[in-house]
Every structure is written in structure tokens, then in C-alpha cells.
């Protein structure tokens, strides 16, 4: 009878270890897939930016500094590694794009250009997808980190080498504020 009880406890313990390990693997894979989705959307954004810059160049040739800032920010974003560095590069790119669109406001012919309007619309849609992908990534990271930190899963996470992941956060306080619109 004692042997059956001990055997039952061992089976339950092994079942718990297996389920917890598989849950950690599933969450880790979701985090990696979510990060890959952010990369896909950022790549789409990076592909749109040169077309946008070229369109603006035709109308605003003397706005060279703004165009160079957008190009430099795009390059920094493409070369960023990890969530923290990527977030910093994306903040820089967002600021540069705001400057680019401010330049466009000064050129009525540019604002009426179909190519520019289409690129602007595609970029706006891509920004929405990036925002959703960031949110999904951070939600998944939160679930993984919570599981890694919770007892008794934290024991197994430590044994099997699961590490907490970084959130994709905005460091620039000005970017967090709502834009001010004046009429």
C-alpha cells in the first residue's frame, strides 16, 4: 500500500514537472513569435520610409536635414538588437517621422500628391500594426515573467534555464504624452 502511495506521488510530481516545463516552453515560444511579428511590421515600416523620403525630396529639396534624420533613424532601427535598443531606435524614428510630416505641411502640393497620401496612409496602418504587435509582445512577456517568478514554477524555470524577458518600453517621456493639437 505504501509503495502505491509513493508511486502515485512520484507520478503526480513528474506530471506537474512535465506540465510546468511545457507551459514555460509554450510561453517562451510565444514571446519569440511575438518579437518576430514586431520585426515583420518594423521591416514593413522600414520599406515604406525610403519611398516616403523620395516623394518628399521632390517637393522639399532644401529640407535636407530632416530627410537625413529620417534616414539615419531608419538605419539605427534596422541595426538595433533586443527590445531596449529597438525601443530607443523606434523612439528616434518616430520623432524623425513627425518632423518629416511637419515639413510636408508646409508644401500644399505635396499634401495633395497621391503617392505621398498613399504612403502616409500605409505608414499609418503599419504604425497601428506595430502598436498591436508591441502590446501582444509585452502581454506575452508579462505572462512568461510571471510564471518564471511564481513558486513552484520558479524552481523548475531556474533548473531548466528559463530567463525573464525585457519589455518593449518607451523611454522617452515626450513620446508617451498625447500630441498637442492646435487649431
Short mmCIF file of N, CA and C in Angstrom, two decimals:
data_model
loop_
_atom_site.label_atom_id
_atom_site.label_comp_id
_atom_site.label_asym_id
_atom_site.label_seq_id
_atom_site.Cartn_x
_atom_site.Cartn_y
_atom_site.Cartn_z
N UNK A 1 0.81 -1.20 0.00
CA UNK A 1 0.00 0.00 0.00
C UNK A 1 0.86 1.27 0.00
N UNK A 2 1.91 1.31 0.81
CA UNK A 2 2.81 2.45 0.89
C UNK A 2 3.52 2.65 -0.45
N UNK A 3 3.87 1.55 -1.11
CA UNK A 3 4.54 1.62 -2.40
C UNK A 3 3.64 2.31 -3.43
N UNK A 4 2.34 2.00 -3.40
CA UNK A 4 1.40 2.61 -4.33
C UNK A 4 1.23 4.10 -4.07
N UNK A 5 1.22 4.47 -2.81
CA UNK A 5 1.11 5.89 -2.46
C UNK A 5 2.35 6.65 -2.93
N UNK A 6 3.53 6.10 -2.66
CA UNK A 6 4.77 6.72 -3.07
C UNK A 6 4.83 6.81 -4.60
N UNK A 7 4.44 5.74 -5.26
CA UNK A 7 4.42 5.71 -6.72
C UNK A 7 3.44 6.77 -7.26
N UNK A 8 2.30 6.90 -6.64
CA UNK A 8 1.30 7.90 -7.04
C UNK A 8 1.85 9.31 -6.87
N UNK A 9 2.52 9.58 -5.76
CA UNK A 9 3.10 10.90 -5.52
C UNK A 9 4.18 11.20 -6.56
N UNK A 10 5.01 10.20 -6.86
CA UNK A 10 6.07 10.39 -7.85
C UNK A 10 5.47 10.68 -9.23
N UNK A 11 4.42 9.94 -9.59
CA UNK A 11 3.76 10.16 -10.88
C UNK A 11 3.15 11.56 -10.93
N UNK A 12 2.49 11.99 -9.87
CA UNK A 12 1.92 13.33 -9.82
C UNK A 12 2.99 14.41 -9.91
N UNK A 13 4.10 14.19 -9.23
CA UNK A 13 5.21 15.13 -9.26
C UNK A 13 5.79 15.22 -10.68
N UNK A 14 6.00 14.07 -11.31
CA UNK A 14 6.50 14.07 -12.69
C UNK A 14 5.51 14.73 -13.65
N UNK A 15 4.24 14.48 -13.43
CA UNK A 15 3.21 15.11 -14.27
C UNK A 15 3.24 16.64 -14.10
N UNK A 16 3.40 17.10 -12.87
CA UNK A 16 3.48 18.53 -12.62
C UNK A 16 4.71 19.13 -13.31
N UNK A 17 5.86 18.47 -13.17
CA UNK A 17 7.10 18.96 -13.79
C UNK A 17 6.92 19.04 -15.31
N UNK A 18 6.33 18.00 -15.89
CA UNK A 18 6.13 17.97 -17.33
C UNK A 18 5.20 19.10 -17.78
N UNK A 19 4.08 19.28 -17.11
CA UNK A 19 3.13 20.32 -17.48
C UNK A 19 3.72 21.72 -17.30
N UNK A 20 4.45 21.93 -16.23
CA UNK A 20 5.06 23.24 -15.98
C UNK A 20 6.14 23.54 -17.02
N UNK A 21 6.98 22.55 -17.31
CA UNK A 21 8.03 22.74 -18.31
C UNK A 21 7.41 23.07 -19.67
N UNK A 22 6.40 22.30 -20.06
CA UNK A 22 5.76 22.54 -21.35
C UNK A 22 5.09 23.92 -21.39
N UNK A 23 4.52 24.35 -20.29
CA UNK A 23 3.93 25.69 -20.23
C UNK A 23 4.98 26.78 -20.40
N UNK A 24 6.13 26.59 -19.76
CA UNK A 24 7.23 27.56 -19.91
C UNK A 24 7.74 27.59 -21.35
N UNK A 25 7.88 26.42 -21.97
CA UNK A 25 8.33 26.36 -23.36
C UNK A 25 7.32 27.06 -24.27
N UNK A 26 6.04 26.81 -24.04
CA UNK A 26 5.00 27.43 -24.86
C UNK A 26 5.05 28.96 -24.74
N UNK A 27 5.21 29.46 -23.52
CA UNK A 27 5.29 30.91 -23.33
C UNK A 27 6.55 31.50 -23.95
N UNK A 28 7.67 30.80 -23.80
CA UNK A 28 8.92 31.28 -24.41
C UNK A 28 8.77 31.37 -25.93
N UNK A 29 8.16 30.36 -26.52
CA UNK A 29 7.96 30.35 -27.97
C UNK A 29 7.00 31.46 -28.40
N UNK A 30 5.99 31.73 -27.59
CA UNK A 30 5.06 32.83 -27.91
C UNK A 30 5.78 34.17 -27.87
N UNK A 31 6.66 34.35 -26.89
CA UNK A 31 7.42 35.59 -26.81
C UNK A 31 8.29 35.75 -28.06
N UNK A 32 8.96 34.68 -28.47
CA UNK A 32 9.80 34.75 -29.65
C UNK A 32 8.97 35.02 -30.91
N UNK A 33 7.80 34.39 -31.01
CA UNK A 33 6.93 34.63 -32.16
C UNK A 33 6.41 36.08 -32.15
N UNK A 34 6.09 36.59 -30.98
CA UNK A 34 5.62 37.98 -30.88
C UNK A 34 6.73 38.94 -31.28
N UNK A 35 7.95 38.66 -30.87
CA UNK A 35 9.07 39.51 -31.26
C UNK A 35 9.28 39.45 -32.77
N UNK A 36 9.13 38.26 -33.35
CA UNK A 36 9.27 38.11 -34.80
C UNK A 36 8.19 38.93 -35.52
N UNK A 37 7.00 39.00 -34.96
CA UNK A 37 5.93 39.79 -35.58
C UNK A 37 6.26 41.28 -35.52
N UNK A 38 6.86 41.73 -34.43
CA UNK A 38 7.30 43.12 -34.35
C UNK A 38 8.33 43.37 -35.45
N UNK A 39 9.27 42.44 -35.62
CA UNK A 39 10.27 42.58 -36.68
C UNK A 39 9.63 42.69 -38.06
N UNK A 40 8.62 41.88 -38.32
CA UNK A 40 7.94 41.91 -39.61
C UNK A 40 7.32 43.29 -39.85
N UNK A 41 6.63 43.81 -38.85
CA UNK A 41 5.98 45.11 -39.01
C UNK A 41 7.00 46.24 -39.12
N UNK A 42 8.09 46.15 -38.37
CA UNK A 42 9.12 47.18 -38.47
C UNK A 42 9.78 47.13 -39.85
N UNK A 43 9.99 45.94 -40.37
CA UNK A 43 10.55 45.79 -41.72
C UNK A 43 9.63 46.45 -42.75
N UNK A 44 8.33 46.24 -42.58
CA UNK A 44 7.36 46.88 -43.48
C UNK A 44 7.49 48.40 -43.39
N UNK A 45 7.63 48.90 -42.18
CA UNK A 45 7.78 50.34 -41.98
C UNK A 45 9.07 50.83 -42.63
N UNK A 46 10.17 50.09 -42.41
CA UNK A 46 11.45 50.48 -42.98
C UNK A 46 11.41 50.47 -44.51
N UNK A 47 10.63 49.57 -45.10
CA UNK A 47 10.50 49.53 -46.55
C UNK A 47 9.69 50.71 -47.09
N UNK A 48 8.75 51.22 -46.32
CA UNK A 48 7.94 52.36 -46.76
C UNK A 48 8.70 53.69 -46.66
N UNK A 49 9.57 53.80 -45.70
CA UNK A 49 10.22 55.07 -45.42
C UNK A 49 11.05 55.61 -46.60
N UNK A 50 11.87 54.80 -47.28
CA UNK A 50 12.62 55.36 -48.41
C UNK A 50 11.70 55.95 -49.50
N UNK A 51 10.58 55.29 -49.76
CA UNK A 51 9.64 55.81 -50.76
C UNK A 51 9.06 57.14 -50.30
N UNK A 52 8.75 57.23 -49.02
CA UNK A 52 8.20 58.47 -48.47
C UNK A 52 9.24 59.59 -48.56
N UNK A 53 10.48 59.28 -48.19
CA UNK A 53 11.54 60.27 -48.24
C UNK A 53 11.76 60.75 -49.68
N UNK A 54 11.77 59.82 -50.62
CA UNK A 54 11.97 60.20 -52.03
C UNK A 54 10.84 61.10 -52.53
N UNK A 55 9.62 60.80 -52.11
CA UNK A 55 8.48 61.62 -52.52
C UNK A 55 8.61 63.03 -51.96
N UNK A 56 8.98 63.13 -50.70
CA UNK A 56 9.13 64.44 -50.07
C UNK A 56 10.31 65.19 -50.69
N UNK A 57 11.38 64.47 -51.02
CA UNK A 57 12.57 65.10 -51.62
C UNK A 57 12.22 65.90 -52.87
N UNK A 58 11.33 65.35 -53.68
CA UNK A 58 10.96 66.03 -54.90
C UNK A 58 10.31 67.38 -54.66
N UNK A 59 9.66 67.53 -53.54
CA UNK A 59 8.96 68.79 -53.24
C UNK A 59 9.75 69.70 -52.30
N UNK A 60 10.55 69.10 -51.45
CA UNK A 60 11.20 69.87 -50.39
C UNK A 60 12.70 69.60 -50.38
N UNK A 61 13.36 69.89 -51.47
CA UNK A 61 14.79 69.59 -51.61
C UNK A 61 15.63 70.30 -50.55
N UNK A 62 15.22 71.46 -50.10
CA UNK A 62 16.04 72.20 -49.14
C UNK A 62 15.82 71.74 -47.70
N UNK A 63 14.98 70.75 -47.48
CA UNK A 63 14.74 70.20 -46.13
C UNK A 63 15.66 69.00 -45.90
N UNK A 64 16.87 69.12 -46.35
CA UNK A 64 17.82 68.01 -46.34
C UNK A 64 18.08 67.46 -44.93
N UNK A 65 18.19 68.31 -43.94
CA UNK A 65 18.49 67.87 -42.58
C UNK A 65 17.39 66.93 -42.05
N UNK A 66 16.15 67.26 -42.28
CA UNK A 66 15.03 66.42 -41.84
C UNK A 66 15.06 65.07 -42.55
N UNK A 67 15.31 65.10 -43.85
CA UNK A 67 15.35 63.85 -44.62
C UNK A 67 16.51 62.96 -44.17
N UNK A 68 17.65 63.57 -43.87
CA UNK A 68 18.79 62.80 -43.39
C UNK A 68 18.52 62.21 -42.00
N UNK A 69 17.81 62.96 -41.16
CA UNK A 69 17.47 62.46 -39.82
C UNK A 69 16.56 61.23 -39.91
N UNK A 70 15.61 61.25 -40.84
CA UNK A 70 14.72 60.11 -41.03
C UNK A 70 15.51 58.90 -41.51
N UNK A 71 16.40 59.12 -42.46
CA UNK A 71 17.21 58.03 -43.00
C UNK A 71 18.13 57.45 -41.91
N UNK A 72 18.75 58.31 -41.12
CA UNK A 72 19.64 57.84 -40.04
C UNK A 72 18.84 57.07 -38.98
N UNK A 73 17.65 57.56 -38.66
CA UNK A 73 16.82 56.87 -37.66
C UNK A 73 16.38 55.51 -38.18
N UNK A 74 16.06 55.43 -39.45
CA UNK A 74 15.66 54.15 -40.07
C UNK A 74 16.82 53.16 -39.97
N UNK A 75 18.03 53.60 -40.30
CA UNK A 75 19.21 52.74 -40.24
C UNK A 75 19.45 52.26 -38.81
N UNK A 76 19.33 53.16 -37.85
CA UNK A 76 19.51 52.78 -36.44
C UNK A 76 18.49 51.73 -36.03
N UNK A 77 17.25 51.89 -36.47
CA UNK A 77 16.21 50.93 -36.14
C UNK A 77 16.48 49.57 -36.75
N UNK A 78 16.96 49.56 -37.97
CA UNK A 78 17.23 48.29 -38.64
C UNK A 78 18.39 47.55 -37.99
N UNK A 79 19.32 48.28 -37.38
CA UNK A 79 20.51 47.67 -36.77
C UNK A 79 20.35 47.40 -35.28
N UNK A 80 19.22 47.77 -34.70
CA UNK A 80 19.01 47.60 -33.25
C UNK A 80 18.91 46.13 -32.89
N UNK A 81 19.40 45.80 -31.71
CA UNK A 81 19.37 44.43 -31.19
C UNK A 81 18.66 44.41 -29.84
N UNK A 82 17.63 43.61 -29.70
CA UNK A 82 16.93 43.46 -28.43
C UNK A 82 15.88 44.53 -28.21
N UNK A 83 14.96 44.25 -27.30
CA UNK A 83 13.84 45.17 -27.06
C UNK A 83 14.25 46.57 -26.61
N UNK A 84 15.20 46.70 -25.72
CA UNK A 84 15.57 48.02 -25.20
C UNK A 84 16.18 48.88 -26.31
N UNK A 85 17.13 48.33 -27.04
CA UNK A 85 17.78 49.08 -28.11
C UNK A 85 16.78 49.36 -29.24
N UNK A 86 15.90 48.41 -29.53
CA UNK A 86 14.90 48.60 -30.57
C UNK A 86 13.93 49.70 -30.18
N UNK A 87 13.51 49.72 -28.92
CA UNK A 87 12.58 50.76 -28.46
C UNK A 87 13.22 52.14 -28.58
N UNK A 88 14.49 52.25 -28.22
CA UNK A 88 15.19 53.53 -28.32
C UNK A 88 15.27 53.99 -29.78
N UNK A 89 15.60 53.06 -30.67
CA UNK A 89 15.68 53.40 -32.09
C UNK A 89 14.32 53.78 -32.65
N UNK A 90 13.28 53.10 -32.21
CA UNK A 90 11.93 53.40 -32.69
C UNK A 90 11.46 54.76 -32.20
N UNK A 91 11.85 55.14 -31.00
CA UNK A 91 11.52 56.48 -30.49
C UNK A 91 12.17 57.55 -31.36
N UNK A 92 13.43 57.31 -31.72
CA UNK A 92 14.15 58.25 -32.58
C UNK A 92 13.48 58.34 -33.95
N UNK A 93 13.07 57.19 -34.49
CA UNK A 93 12.43 57.17 -35.80
C UNK A 93 11.07 57.86 -35.76
N UNK A 94 10.31 57.63 -34.70
CA UNK A 94 9.01 58.29 -34.58
C UNK A 94 9.16 59.81 -34.56
N UNK A 95 10.15 60.29 -33.84
CA UNK A 95 10.40 61.73 -33.79
C UNK A 95 10.80 62.27 -35.15
N UNK A 96 11.64 61.52 -35.86
CA UNK A 96 12.07 61.95 -37.20
C UNK A 96 10.90 61.97 -38.17
N UNK A 97 10.02 60.98 -38.07
CA UNK A 97 8.84 60.94 -38.95
C UNK A 97 7.89 62.10 -38.65
N UNK A 98 7.76 62.46 -37.37
CA UNK A 98 6.93 63.62 -37.03
C UNK A 98 7.48 64.88 -37.70
N UNK A 99 8.81 65.02 -37.69
CA UNK A 99 9.44 66.18 -38.34
C UNK A 99 9.18 66.15 -39.84
N UNK A 100 9.25 64.95 -40.43
CA UNK A 100 9.01 64.82 -41.86
C UNK A 100 7.58 65.23 -42.22
N UNK A 101 6.63 64.79 -41.43
CA UNK A 101 5.24 65.15 -41.71
C UNK A 101 4.99 66.64 -41.44
N UNK A 102 5.74 67.21 -40.51
CA UNK A 102 5.63 68.66 -40.29
C UNK A 102 6.16 69.41 -41.50
N UNK A 103 7.23 68.90 -42.10
CA UNK A 103 7.76 69.51 -43.33
C UNK A 103 6.71 69.43 -44.43
N UNK A 104 6.04 68.29 -44.52
CA UNK A 104 5.03 68.10 -45.57
C UNK A 104 3.89 69.11 -45.44
N UNK A 105 3.60 69.52 -44.22
CA UNK A 105 2.52 70.50 -44.00
C UNK A 105 2.82 71.83 -44.71
N UNK A 106 4.10 72.14 -44.88
CA UNK A 106 4.48 73.41 -45.49
C UNK A 106 4.37 73.40 -47.02
N UNK A 107 4.06 72.23 -47.59
CA UNK A 107 4.02 72.10 -49.05
C UNK A 107 2.64 71.56 -49.47
N UNK A 108 1.72 72.45 -49.80
CA UNK A 108 0.37 72.02 -50.18
C UNK A 108 0.34 71.06 -51.36
N UNK A 109 1.27 71.27 -52.32
CA UNK A 109 1.29 70.36 -53.48
C UNK A 109 1.67 68.95 -53.05
N UNK A 110 2.57 68.85 -52.07
CA UNK A 110 2.98 67.54 -51.57
C UNK A 110 1.83 66.86 -50.84
N UNK A 111 1.12 67.64 -50.02
CA UNK A 111 -0.01 67.06 -49.27
C UNK A 111 -1.10 66.56 -50.20
N UNK A 112 -1.17 67.10 -51.41
CA UNK A 112 -2.18 66.68 -52.38
C UNK A 112 -1.67 65.55 -53.29
N UNK A 113 -0.39 65.23 -53.24
CA UNK A 113 0.20 64.20 -54.09
C UNK A 113 -0.33 62.82 -53.70
N UNK A 114 -0.89 62.09 -54.68
CA UNK A 114 -1.49 60.77 -54.41
C UNK A 114 -0.49 59.79 -53.85
N UNK A 115 0.72 59.80 -54.39
CA UNK A 115 1.74 58.87 -53.92
C UNK A 115 2.06 59.14 -52.45
N UNK A 116 2.22 60.41 -52.12
CA UNK A 116 2.51 60.78 -50.73
C UNK A 116 1.35 60.39 -49.82
N UNK A 117 0.13 60.65 -50.25
CA UNK A 117 -1.04 60.31 -49.43
C UNK A 117 -1.15 58.80 -49.22
N UNK A 118 -0.88 58.03 -50.27
CA UNK A 118 -0.94 56.58 -50.15
C UNK A 118 0.14 56.07 -49.21
N UNK A 119 1.35 56.58 -49.35
CA UNK A 119 2.44 56.18 -48.46
C UNK A 119 2.14 56.56 -47.02
N UNK A 120 1.59 57.74 -46.84
CA UNK A 120 1.25 58.20 -45.49
C UNK A 120 0.18 57.29 -44.88
N UNK A 121 -0.80 56.90 -45.68
CA UNK A 121 -1.86 56.00 -45.20
C UNK A 121 -1.30 54.62 -44.85
N UNK A 122 -0.42 54.09 -45.71
CA UNK A 122 0.19 52.79 -45.44
C UNK A 122 1.04 52.85 -44.17
N UNK A 123 1.76 53.94 -44.00
CA UNK A 123 2.59 54.09 -42.81
C UNK A 123 1.72 54.18 -41.56
N UNK A 124 0.61 54.87 -41.64
CA UNK A 124 -0.31 54.97 -40.51
C UNK A 124 -0.86 53.59 -40.15
N UNK A 125 -1.24 52.81 -41.16
CA UNK A 125 -1.72 51.45 -40.92
C UNK A 125 -0.64 50.57 -40.30
N UNK A 126 0.58 50.73 -40.78
CA UNK A 126 1.70 49.96 -40.25
C UNK A 126 1.97 50.34 -38.81
N UNK A 127 1.85 51.63 -38.49
CA UNK A 127 2.05 52.07 -37.10
C UNK A 127 1.04 51.38 -36.17
N UNK A 128 -0.19 51.23 -36.64
CA UNK A 128 -1.20 50.53 -35.85
C UNK A 128 -0.84 49.08 -35.64
N UNK A 129 -0.33 48.43 -36.69
CA UNK A 129 0.08 47.03 -36.55
C UNK A 129 1.27 46.88 -35.61
N UNK A 130 2.21 47.84 -35.69
CA UNK A 130 3.36 47.82 -34.79
C UNK A 130 2.89 47.97 -33.35
N UNK A 131 1.97 48.88 -33.13
CA UNK A 131 1.44 49.11 -31.79
C UNK A 131 0.79 47.84 -31.24
N UNK A 132 -0.02 47.18 -32.07
CA UNK A 132 -0.66 45.93 -31.64
C UNK A 132 0.39 44.85 -31.36
N UNK A 133 1.39 44.74 -32.23
CA UNK A 133 2.43 43.72 -32.05
C UNK A 133 3.22 43.98 -30.77
N UNK A 134 3.51 45.25 -30.47
CA UNK A 134 4.20 45.59 -29.22
C UNK A 134 3.36 45.19 -28.01
N UNK A 135 2.08 45.49 -28.08
CA UNK A 135 1.19 45.16 -26.97
C UNK A 135 1.13 43.65 -26.76
N UNK A 136 0.98 42.90 -27.84
CA UNK A 136 0.93 41.45 -27.75
C UNK A 136 2.24 40.90 -27.17
N UNK A 137 3.35 41.44 -27.65
CA UNK A 137 4.66 41.01 -27.14
C UNK A 137 4.76 41.27 -25.64
N UNK A 138 4.43 42.49 -25.21
CA UNK A 138 4.54 42.82 -23.79
C UNK A 138 3.60 41.98 -22.94
N UNK A 139 2.39 41.70 -23.43
CA UNK A 139 1.46 40.84 -22.69
C UNK A 139 2.04 39.44 -22.54
N UNK A 140 2.64 38.93 -23.60
CA UNK A 140 3.21 37.58 -23.55
C UNK A 140 4.44 37.55 -22.65
N UNK A 141 5.26 38.58 -22.70
CA UNK A 141 6.42 38.67 -21.81
C UNK A 141 5.95 38.71 -20.35
N UNK A 142 4.87 39.45 -20.11
CA UNK A 142 4.34 39.54 -18.74
C UNK A 142 3.91 38.15 -18.24
N UNK A 143 3.24 37.38 -19.10
CA UNK A 143 2.82 36.03 -18.70
C UNK A 143 4.03 35.13 -18.42
N UNK A 144 5.02 35.18 -19.30
CA UNK A 144 6.22 34.37 -19.10
C UNK A 144 6.95 34.77 -17.83
N UNK A 145 7.18 36.07 -17.65
CA UNK A 145 7.90 36.53 -16.46
C UNK A 145 7.15 36.19 -15.18
N UNK A 146 5.83 36.29 -15.19
CA UNK A 146 5.04 35.94 -14.01
C UNK A 146 5.19 34.46 -13.69
N UNK A 147 5.15 33.62 -14.70
CA UNK A 147 5.29 32.18 -14.47
C UNK A 147 6.69 31.85 -13.96
N UNK A 148 7.70 32.51 -14.52
CA UNK A 148 9.08 32.26 -14.09
C UNK A 148 9.29 32.71 -12.64
N UNK A 149 8.58 33.75 -12.21
CA UNK A 149 8.75 34.28 -10.86
C UNK A 149 7.87 33.59 -9.82
N UNK A 150 6.87 32.83 -10.26
CA UNK A 150 5.90 32.23 -9.34
C UNK A 150 6.39 30.89 -8.80
N UNK A 151 6.16 30.68 -7.52
CA UNK A 151 6.52 29.41 -6.89
C UNK A 151 5.42 28.39 -7.15
N UNK A 152 5.71 27.19 -7.43
CA UNK A 152 6.98 26.48 -7.51
C UNK A 152 7.57 26.44 -8.92
N UNK A 153 6.91 27.08 -9.89
CA UNK A 153 7.41 27.08 -11.26
C UNK A 153 8.79 27.73 -11.35
N UNK A 154 9.08 28.70 -10.45
CA UNK A 154 10.38 29.38 -10.49
C UNK A 154 11.54 28.41 -10.25
N UNK A 155 11.29 27.37 -9.46
CA UNK A 155 12.32 26.36 -9.21
C UNK A 155 12.64 25.63 -10.51
N UNK A 156 11.59 25.20 -11.21
CA UNK A 156 11.80 24.50 -12.48
C UNK A 156 12.38 25.43 -13.54
N UNK A 157 11.92 26.67 -13.56
CA UNK A 157 12.44 27.63 -14.54
C UNK A 157 13.94 27.83 -14.35
N UNK A 158 14.37 27.92 -13.10
CA UNK A 158 15.79 28.06 -12.80
C UNK A 158 16.58 26.82 -13.19
N UNK A 159 16.01 25.66 -12.92
CA UNK A 159 16.68 24.41 -13.26
C UNK A 159 16.86 24.24 -14.76
N UNK A 160 15.87 24.66 -15.53
CA UNK A 160 15.90 24.46 -16.98
C UNK A 160 16.39 25.69 -17.74
N UNK A 161 16.83 26.72 -17.05
CA UNK A 161 17.46 27.87 -17.69
C UNK A 161 16.52 28.88 -18.35
N UNK A 162 15.28 28.93 -17.92
CA UNK A 162 14.36 29.94 -18.47
C UNK A 162 14.69 31.28 -17.84
N UNK A 163 14.78 32.30 -18.67
CA UNK A 163 15.13 33.65 -18.21
C UNK A 163 13.99 34.61 -18.48
N UNK A 164 13.90 35.63 -17.63
CA UNK A 164 12.90 36.68 -17.85
C UNK A 164 13.27 37.45 -19.10
N UNK A 165 12.27 38.01 -19.76
CA UNK A 165 12.48 38.78 -20.97
C UNK A 165 12.23 40.25 -20.70
N UNK A 166 12.81 41.10 -21.54
CA UNK A 166 12.62 42.55 -21.44
C UNK A 166 11.31 42.95 -22.10
N UNK A 167 10.68 43.96 -21.52
CA UNK A 167 9.51 44.55 -22.16
C UNK A 167 9.97 45.51 -23.25
N UNK A 168 9.11 45.73 -24.22
CA UNK A 168 9.36 46.72 -25.26
C UNK A 168 8.76 48.01 -24.73
N UNK A 169 9.60 48.88 -24.16
CA UNK A 169 9.11 50.08 -23.47
C UNK A 169 9.60 51.35 -24.14
N UNK A 170 8.82 52.39 -23.95
CA UNK A 170 9.19 53.71 -24.44
C UNK A 170 9.91 54.43 -23.30
N UNK A 171 11.15 54.83 -23.58
CA UNK A 171 11.94 55.53 -22.57
C UNK A 171 11.74 57.04 -22.62
N UNK A 172 11.43 57.54 -23.79
CA UNK A 172 11.29 58.98 -24.00
C UNK A 172 9.94 59.45 -23.46
N UNK A 173 9.95 60.24 -22.42
CA UNK A 173 8.71 60.70 -21.80
C UNK A 173 7.87 61.55 -22.75
N UNK A 174 8.52 62.29 -23.64
CA UNK A 174 7.77 63.13 -24.59
C UNK A 174 6.95 62.26 -25.54
N UNK A 175 7.46 61.07 -25.87
CA UNK A 175 6.73 60.17 -26.77
C UNK A 175 5.49 59.61 -26.08
N UNK A 176 5.53 59.48 -24.76
CA UNK A 176 4.39 58.93 -24.02
C UNK A 176 3.23 59.92 -23.93
N UNK A 177 3.53 61.19 -24.03
CA UNK A 177 2.49 62.20 -23.89
C UNK A 177 1.62 62.25 -25.14
N UNK A 178 0.35 62.59 -24.94
CA UNK A 178 -0.55 62.75 -26.07
C UNK A 178 -0.13 63.96 -26.87
N UNK A 179 -0.20 63.89 -28.20
CA UNK A 179 0.19 65.04 -29.00
C UNK A 179 -0.74 66.23 -28.76
N UNK A 180 -0.17 67.42 -28.81
CA UNK A 180 -0.96 68.64 -28.64
C UNK A 180 -1.40 69.11 -30.03
N UNK A 181 -2.68 69.27 -30.18
CA UNK A 181 -3.23 69.70 -31.46
C UNK A 181 -3.77 71.11 -31.30
N UNK A 182 -3.30 72.00 -32.17
CA UNK A 182 -3.74 73.39 -32.09
C UNK A 182 -4.43 73.77 -33.40
N UNK A 183 -5.52 74.52 -33.29
CA UNK A 183 -6.24 74.99 -34.47
C UNK A 183 -6.14 76.50 -34.56
#
